[in-house]
PDB file of C-alpha atoms in Angstrom:
ATOM      1  CA  MET T   1      11.532   5.355  -4.884  1.00  0.00           C
ATOM      2  CA  ALA T   2      12.220   1.780  -5.987  1.00  0.00           C
ATOM      3  CA  LYS T   3      12.773  -0.818  -3.247  1.00  0.00           C
ATOM      4  CA  VAL T   4      15.719  -2.727  -2.840  1.00  0.00           C
ATOM      5  CA  THR T   5      15.375  -5.686  -5.090  1.00  0.00           C
ATOM      6  CA  ASP T   6      15.788  -9.505  -4.362  1.00  0.00           C
ATOM      7  CA  GLY T   7      18.707  -8.985  -6.826  1.00  0.00           C
ATOM      8  CA  GLU T   8      20.813  -6.355  -5.066  1.00  0.00           C
ATOM      9  CA  SER T   9      21.433  -6.259  -0.608  1.00  0.00           C
ATOM     10  CA  GLU T  10      21.040  -3.209   1.218  1.00  0.00           C
ATOM     11  CA  GLU T  11      24.353  -2.301   1.273  1.00  0.00           C
ATOM     12  CA  SER T  12      24.900  -1.792  -2.565  1.00  0.00           C
ATOM     13  CA  ALA T  13      22.037  -0.032  -3.135  1.00  0.00           C
ATOM     14  CA  PRO T  14      21.895   3.573  -4.348  1.00  0.00           C
ATOM     15  CA  VAL T  15      21.622   5.586  -0.408  1.00  0.00           C
ATOM     16  CA  PRO T  16      18.009   6.134  -0.065  1.00  0.00           C
ATOM     17  CA  GLN T  17      16.707   3.048  -1.122  1.00  0.00           C
ATOM     18  CA  ARG T  18      19.289   1.274   1.386  1.00  0.00           C
ATOM     19  CA  LEU T  19      18.298   3.704   4.177  1.00  0.00           C
ATOM     20  CA  LEU T  20      14.801   3.077   3.166  1.00  0.00           C
ATOM     21  CA  ALA T  21      15.339  -0.846   3.695  1.00  0.00           C
ATOM     22  CA  VAL T  22      17.186  -0.270   6.656  1.00  0.00           C
ATOM     23  CA  ALA T  23      14.543   1.908   8.508  1.00  0.00           C
ATOM     24  CA  THR T  24      11.613  -0.558   7.283  1.00  0.00           C
ATOM     25  CA  ARG T  25      12.790  -3.129   8.612  1.00  0.00           C
ATOM     26  CA  LEU T  26      14.417  -2.051  11.937  1.00  0.00           C
ATOM     27  CA  PHE T  27      10.213  -0.386  12.168  1.00  0.00           C
ATOM     28  CA  ALA T  28       8.725  -3.502  11.622  1.00  0.00           C
ATOM     29  CA  GLU T  29      11.387  -4.742  14.180  1.00  0.00           C
ATOM     30  CA  ARG T  30      11.724  -2.368  16.594  1.00  0.00           C
ATOM     31  CA  GLY T  31       8.264  -0.043  16.345  1.00  0.00           C
ATOM     32  CA  TYR T  32       8.655   3.485  14.912  1.00  0.00           C
ATOM     33  CA  ASP T  33       9.193   5.227  18.078  1.00  0.00           C
ATOM     34  CA  ARG T  34      11.499   2.703  19.244  1.00  0.00           C
ATOM     35  CA  THR T  35      13.865   3.243  16.430  1.00  0.00           C
ATOM     36  CA  SER T  36      16.071   6.263  16.668  1.00  0.00           C
ATOM     37  CA  VAL T  37      17.774   7.930  13.555  1.00  0.00           C
ATOM     38  CA  GLN T  38      21.114   7.354  15.098  1.00  0.00           C
ATOM     39  CA  GLU T  39      20.061   3.399  14.765  1.00  0.00           C
ATOM     40  CA  ILE T  40      19.032   3.602  11.219  1.00  0.00           C
ATOM     41  CA  VAL T  41      22.023   5.466   9.738  1.00  0.00           C
ATOM     42  CA  GLU T  42      24.642   3.170  11.299  1.00  0.00           C
ATOM     43  CA  ALA T  43      22.514  -0.046  10.216  1.00  0.00           C
ATOM     44  CA  ALA T  44      22.874   1.737   6.416  1.00  0.00           C
ATOM     45  CA  GLY T  45      25.889   2.806   6.820  1.00  0.00           C
ATOM     46  CA  VAL T  46      25.988   6.276   5.858  1.00  0.00           C
ATOM     47  CA  THR T  47      26.541   9.619   7.942  1.00  0.00           C
ATOM     48  CA  LYS T  48      23.566  11.599   9.155  1.00  0.00           C
ATOM     49  CA  GLY T  49      23.928  14.167   6.726  1.00  0.00           C
ATOM     50  CA  ALA T  50      23.192  11.454   3.777  1.00  0.00           C
ATOM     51  CA  LEU T  51      20.054  10.419   5.832  1.00  0.00           C
ATOM     52  CA  TYR T  52      18.898  14.673   5.749  1.00  0.00           C
ATOM     53  CA  HIS T  53      20.344  14.987   2.076  1.00  0.00           C
ATOM     54  CA  TYR T  54      17.398  12.744   0.768  1.00  0.00           C
ATOM     55  CA  PHE T  55      14.887  12.682   4.018  1.00  0.00           C
ATOM     56  CA  GLY T  56      13.977  15.426   6.220  1.00  0.00           C
ATOM     57  CA  SER T  57      13.241  13.356   9.211  1.00  0.00           C
ATOM     58  CA  LYS T  58      12.342  10.003  10.347  1.00  0.00           C
ATOM     59  CA  GLU T  59       9.074  10.962   9.778  1.00  0.00           C
ATOM     60  CA  ASP T  60       9.551  11.691   6.384  1.00  0.00           C
ATOM     61  CA  LEU T  61      10.811   8.136   6.147  1.00  0.00           C
ATOM     62  CA  LEU T  62       7.823   6.739   7.604  1.00  0.00           C
ATOM     63  CA  GLN T  63       5.703   8.797   4.992  1.00  0.00           C
ATOM     64  CA  GLU T  64       7.864   7.260   2.498  1.00  0.00           C
ATOM     65  CA  VAL T  65       7.400   3.568   3.366  1.00  0.00           C
ATOM     66  CA  TYR T  66       3.787   3.833   2.767  1.00  0.00           C
ATOM     67  CA  ALA T  67       3.813   6.776  -0.133  1.00  0.00           C
ATOM     68  CA  ARG T  68       5.949   4.398  -2.168  1.00  0.00           C
ATOM     69  CA  VAL T  69       3.328   1.828  -1.994  1.00  0.00           C
ATOM     70  CA  LEU T  70       0.424   4.178  -2.614  1.00  0.00           C
ATOM     71  CA  ARG T  71       2.167   5.266  -5.656  1.00  0.00           C
ATOM     72  CA  LEU T  72       3.245   1.813  -7.522  1.00  0.00           C
ATOM     73  CA  GLN T  73      -0.679   1.005  -6.669  1.00  0.00           C
ATOM     74  CA  GLN T  74      -1.839   4.103  -8.400  1.00  0.00           C
ATOM     75  CA  GLU T  75       0.116   3.388 -11.519  1.00  0.00           C
ATOM     76  CA  ARG T  76      -1.394  -0.001 -11.587  1.00  0.00           C
ATOM     77  CA  LEU T  77      -4.891   0.924 -10.702  1.00  0.00           C
ATOM     78  CA  ASP T  78      -4.797   3.631 -13.609  1.00  0.00           C
ATOM     79  CA  ALA T  79      -3.306   1.081 -15.642  1.00  0.00           C
ATOM     80  CA  PHE T  80      -6.143  -1.038 -15.268  1.00  0.00           C
ATOM     81  CA  ALA T  81      -8.968   1.369 -15.044  1.00  0.00           C
ATOM     82  CA  ASP T  82      -7.486   2.777 -18.325  1.00  0.00           C
ATOM     83  CA  ALA T  83      -7.270  -0.759 -19.832  1.00  0.00           C
ATOM     84  CA  ASP T  84     -10.012  -1.618 -23.130  1.00  0.00           C
ATOM     85  CA  ALA T  85     -11.732  -3.980 -21.170  1.00  0.00           C
ATOM     86  CA  PRO T  86     -14.970  -4.668 -20.134  1.00  0.00           C
ATOM     87  CA  VAL T  87     -15.706  -2.336 -16.731  1.00  0.00           C
ATOM     88  CA  GLU T  88     -16.401  -6.277 -14.899  1.00  0.00           C
ATOM     89  CA  GLN T  89     -12.624  -7.598 -15.931  1.00  0.00           C
ATOM     90  CA  ARG T  90     -11.258  -4.618 -14.903  1.00  0.00           C
ATOM     91  CA  LEU T  91     -12.268  -3.830 -11.592  1.00  0.00           C
ATOM     92  CA  ARG T  92     -11.331  -7.503 -10.723  1.00  0.00           C
ATOM     93  CA  ASP T  93      -7.686  -7.080 -12.315  1.00  0.00           C
ATOM     94  CA  ALA T  94      -7.668  -3.954  -9.983  1.00  0.00           C
ATOM     95  CA  ALA T  95      -9.241  -5.490  -6.841  1.00  0.00           C
ATOM     96  CA  ALA T  96      -6.940  -8.247  -7.124  1.00  0.00           C
ATOM     97  CA  ASP T  97      -3.923  -6.338  -8.063  1.00  0.00           C
ATOM     98  CA  VAL T  98      -4.033  -4.348  -5.035  1.00  0.00           C
ATOM     99  CA  VAL T  99      -4.187  -7.338  -2.864  1.00  0.00           C
ATOM    100  CA  VAL T 100      -1.052  -8.438  -4.288  1.00  0.00           C
ATOM    101  CA  THR T 101       0.913  -5.607  -4.152  1.00  0.00           C
ATOM    102  CA  THR T 102       0.071  -5.243   0.139  1.00  0.00           C
ATOM    103  CA  ILE T 103       1.145  -8.582   0.452  1.00  0.00           C
ATOM    104  CA  GLU T 104       4.250  -7.760  -1.205  1.00  0.00           C
ATOM    105  CA  ASN T 105       5.051  -4.879   0.850  1.00  0.00           C
ATOM    106  CA  LEU T 106       2.983  -6.036   3.823  1.00  0.00           C
ATOM    107  CA  ASP T 107       5.881  -4.753   6.179  1.00  0.00           C
ATOM    108  CA  ASP T 108       5.034  -1.780   4.772  1.00  0.00           C
ATOM    109  CA  ALA T 109       1.766  -1.847   5.308  1.00  0.00           C
ATOM    110  CA  ALA T 110       1.507  -2.821   8.684  1.00  0.00           C
ATOM    111  CA  ILE T 111       4.344  -0.433   9.996  1.00  0.00           C
ATOM    112  CA  PHE T 112       2.102   2.570   8.479  1.00  0.00           C
ATOM    113  CA  PHE T 113      -0.865   1.377  10.026  1.00  0.00           C
ATOM    114  CA  ARG T 114       0.475   1.002  13.150  1.00  0.00           C
ATOM    115  CA  SER T 115       2.644   4.287  13.347  1.00  0.00           C
ATOM    116  CA  MET T 116       0.394   6.434  11.113  1.00  0.00           C
ATOM    117  CA  HIS T 117      -0.579   8.403  14.521  1.00  0.00           C
ATOM    118  CA  HIS T 118       3.054   9.689  14.660  1.00  0.00           C
ATOM    119  CA  LEU T 119       2.558  11.899  11.396  1.00  0.00           C
ATOM    120  CA  SER T 120       2.275  15.143  11.915  1.00  0.00           C
ATOM    121  CA  PRO T 121      -1.121  16.197  10.922  1.00  0.00           C
ATOM    122  CA  GLU T 122       0.235  18.190   8.038  1.00  0.00           C
ATOM    123  CA  LYS T 123       2.174  15.152   6.309  1.00  0.00           C
ATOM    124  CA  ASN T 124      -1.046  12.686   7.833  1.00  0.00           C
ATOM    125  CA  MET T 125      -3.366  14.883   5.557  1.00  0.00           C
ATOM    126  CA  GLN T 126      -0.638  14.419   2.301  1.00  0.00           C
ATOM    127  CA  VAL T 127      -1.124  10.192   2.545  1.00  0.00           C
ATOM    128  CA  ARG T 128      -4.996  10.525   3.266  1.00  0.00           C
ATOM    129  CA  ALA T 129      -5.247  12.438   0.095  1.00  0.00           C
ATOM    130  CA  GLU T 130      -3.332  10.462  -1.564  1.00  0.00           C
ATOM    131  CA  ARG T 131      -5.110   7.357  -0.277  1.00  0.00           C
ATOM    132  CA  ARG T 132      -8.945   9.218  -1.040  1.00  0.00           C
ATOM    133  CA  ARG T 133      -7.278   9.743  -4.967  1.00  0.00           C
ATOM    134  CA  TYR T 134      -6.711   6.025  -5.056  1.00  0.00           C
ATOM    135  CA  HIS T 135     -10.121   5.054  -3.439  1.00  0.00           C
ATOM    136  CA  GLU T 136     -11.449   7.312  -6.001  1.00  0.00           C
ATOM    137  CA  ARG T 137     -10.632   6.352  -9.127  1.00  0.00           C
ATOM    138  CA  PHE T 138     -11.211   2.343  -7.604  1.00  0.00           C
ATOM    139  CA  ARG T 139     -14.787   4.263  -6.912  1.00  0.00           C
ATOM    140  CA  ALA T 140     -15.372   5.136 -10.383  1.00  0.00           C
ATOM    141  CA  LEU T 141     -14.636   1.931 -12.000  1.00  0.00           C
ATOM    142  CA  ILE T 142     -17.671   0.383  -9.912  1.00  0.00           C
ATOM    143  CA  GLU T 143     -19.577   3.477 -10.684  1.00  0.00           C
ATOM    144  CA  GLU T 144     -19.090   2.876 -14.093  1.00  0.00           C
ATOM    145  CA  GLY T 145     -20.543  -0.498 -13.534  1.00  0.00           C
ATOM    146  CA  GLN T 146     -23.532   0.811 -11.903  1.00  0.00           C
ATOM    147  CA  ARG T 147     -24.267   2.762 -14.589  1.00  0.00           C
ATOM    148  CA  SER T 148     -24.100   0.491 -17.402  1.00  0.00           C
ATOM    149  CA  GLY T 149     -26.316  -2.137 -15.493  1.00  0.00           C
ATOM    150  CA  VAL T 150     -22.908  -4.277 -15.042  1.00  0.00           C
ATOM    151  CA  PHE T 151     -22.923  -4.379 -11.178  1.00  0.00           C
ATOM    152  CA  SER T 152     -25.984  -4.028  -8.507  1.00  0.00           C
ATOM    153  CA  THR T 153     -26.737  -0.644  -7.696  1.00  0.00           C
ATOM    154  CA  ALA T 154     -28.102  -1.884  -3.518  1.00  0.00           C
ATOM    155  CA  THR T 155     -25.252  -1.510  -2.433  1.00  0.00           C
ATOM    156  CA  PRO T 156     -23.515   2.423  -2.355  1.00  0.00           C
ATOM    157  CA  ALA T 157     -20.318   2.584  -4.466  1.00  0.00           C
ATOM    158  CA  ASP T 158     -18.566   4.106  -1.114  1.00  0.00           C
ATOM    159  CA  LEU T 159     -19.943   1.300   1.064  1.00  0.00           C
ATOM    160  CA  VAL T 160     -18.978  -1.349  -1.741  1.00  0.00           C
ATOM    161  CA  VAL T 161     -14.917   0.233  -1.925  1.00  0.00           C
ATOM    162  CA  ASP T 162     -14.998   0.332   1.917  1.00  0.00           C
ATOM    163  CA  TYR T 163     -15.693  -3.734   2.542  1.00  0.00           C
ATOM    164  CA  HIS T 164     -13.124  -4.184  -0.159  1.00  0.00           C
ATOM    165  CA  PHE T 165     -10.233  -2.274   1.145  1.00  0.00           C
ATOM    166  CA  GLY T 166     -11.421  -3.323   4.640  1.00  0.00           C
ATOM    167  CA  SER T 167     -10.209  -6.193   3.727  1.00  0.00           C
ATOM    168  CA  VAL T 168      -6.780  -4.709   2.307  1.00  0.00           C
ATOM    169  CA  HIS T 169      -5.828  -3.152   4.689  1.00  0.00           C
ATOM    170  CA  HIS T 170      -6.584  -6.296   7.158  1.00  0.00           C
ATOM    171  CA  LEU T 171      -3.931  -8.507   5.242  1.00  0.00           C
ATOM    172  CA  SER T 172      -1.079  -7.742   7.763  1.00  0.00           C
ATOM    173  CA  THR T 173      -2.870  -9.101  10.757  1.00  0.00           C
ATOM    174  CA  TRP T 174      -3.338 -12.332   9.457  1.00  0.00           C
ATOM    175  CA  TYR T 175      -1.679 -13.210   5.948  1.00  0.00           C
ATOM    176  CA  ARG T 176       1.725 -15.532   6.332  1.00  0.00           C
ATOM    177  CA  PRO T 177       3.893 -16.629   3.362  1.00  0.00           C
ATOM    178  CA  ASP T 178       3.873 -19.729   4.862  1.00  0.00           C
ATOM    179  CA  GLY T 179       0.390 -19.984   4.922  1.00  0.00           C
ATOM    180  CA  PRO T 180      -2.039 -22.453   3.028  1.00  0.00           C
ATOM    181  CA  LEU T 181      -2.844 -19.976   0.765  1.00  0.00           C
ATOM    182  CA  SER T 182      -0.498 -18.160  -1.746  1.00  0.00           C
ATOM    183  CA  GLN T 183      -1.045 -14.287  -2.274  1.00  0.00           C
ATOM    184  CA  GLN T 184      -2.991 -14.838  -5.874  1.00  0.00           C
ATOM    185  CA  GLU T 185      -5.025 -17.597  -4.102  1.00  0.00           C
ATOM    186  CA  VAL T 186      -6.046 -14.405  -1.484  1.00  0.00           C
ATOM    187  CA  ALA T 187      -6.384 -11.987  -4.126  1.00  0.00           C
ATOM    188  CA  ASP T 188      -8.457 -14.225  -6.632  1.00  0.00           C
ATOM    189  CA  HIS T 189     -11.009 -15.307  -3.065  1.00  0.00           C
ATOM    190  CA  LEU T 190     -11.218 -11.750  -2.031  1.00  0.00           C
ATOM    191  CA  ALA T 191     -11.462  -9.724  -6.074  1.00  0.00           C
ATOM    192  CA  ASP T 192     -14.601 -12.552  -6.561  1.00  0.00           C
ATOM    193  CA  LEU T 193     -16.042 -11.440  -3.277  1.00  0.00           C
ATOM    194  CA  LEU T 194     -16.020  -8.465  -4.405  1.00  0.00           C
ATOM    195  CA  LEU T 195     -17.184  -9.158  -7.442  1.00  0.00           C
ATOM    196  CA  ARG T 196     -20.335 -11.420  -6.007  1.00  0.00           C
ATOM    197  CA  ALA T 197     -21.211  -8.381  -4.091  1.00  0.00           C
ATOM    198  CA  LEU T 198     -21.494  -6.472  -7.118  1.00  0.00           C
ATOM    199  CA  ARG T 199     -23.690  -8.944  -9.191  1.00  0.00           C
ATOM    200  CA  PRO T 200     -27.301  -7.446 -10.064  1.00  0.00           C
TER     201      PRO T 200
END
């Protein structure tokens, strides 16, 4: 599901995107547990019936806040992984991209990690499975480089993945758009750190 873009307001966006944009804003401002369905539909200018037509519950909105970012990142990772380029370049591009796309969707990431415990066990499992699929594809690039001798095998690929994504998941706690580093600079630094850790 697409996000509301800079060129369109919440009011002019299609109903599902409008609901998601409003829910994201309210969850970020007030917290998931302190935001009611009534507040979401009023802010979006729709009825509860419209919300339930597109999303079965407030919990479904929370799941979609994170799932849409993960879908975008998975598509981009697949494109990098399948590109006709040396494995070192493909991994670096993927490692930098996940930083940039996370920063571009910082509210979504912050909301999700703060509120993930509100998801039902079933939905939690779905999200974890999707995230695991992403991590496995990322890890496969590292393993490809390790098999071909481009990357060191001194550190297990799983640990390298955890190292990089620990940094990515921590971004929402410190990154500020008006800070000293641009999102691309942060992405480049973290991608370079990852590659230095893998150098034979």
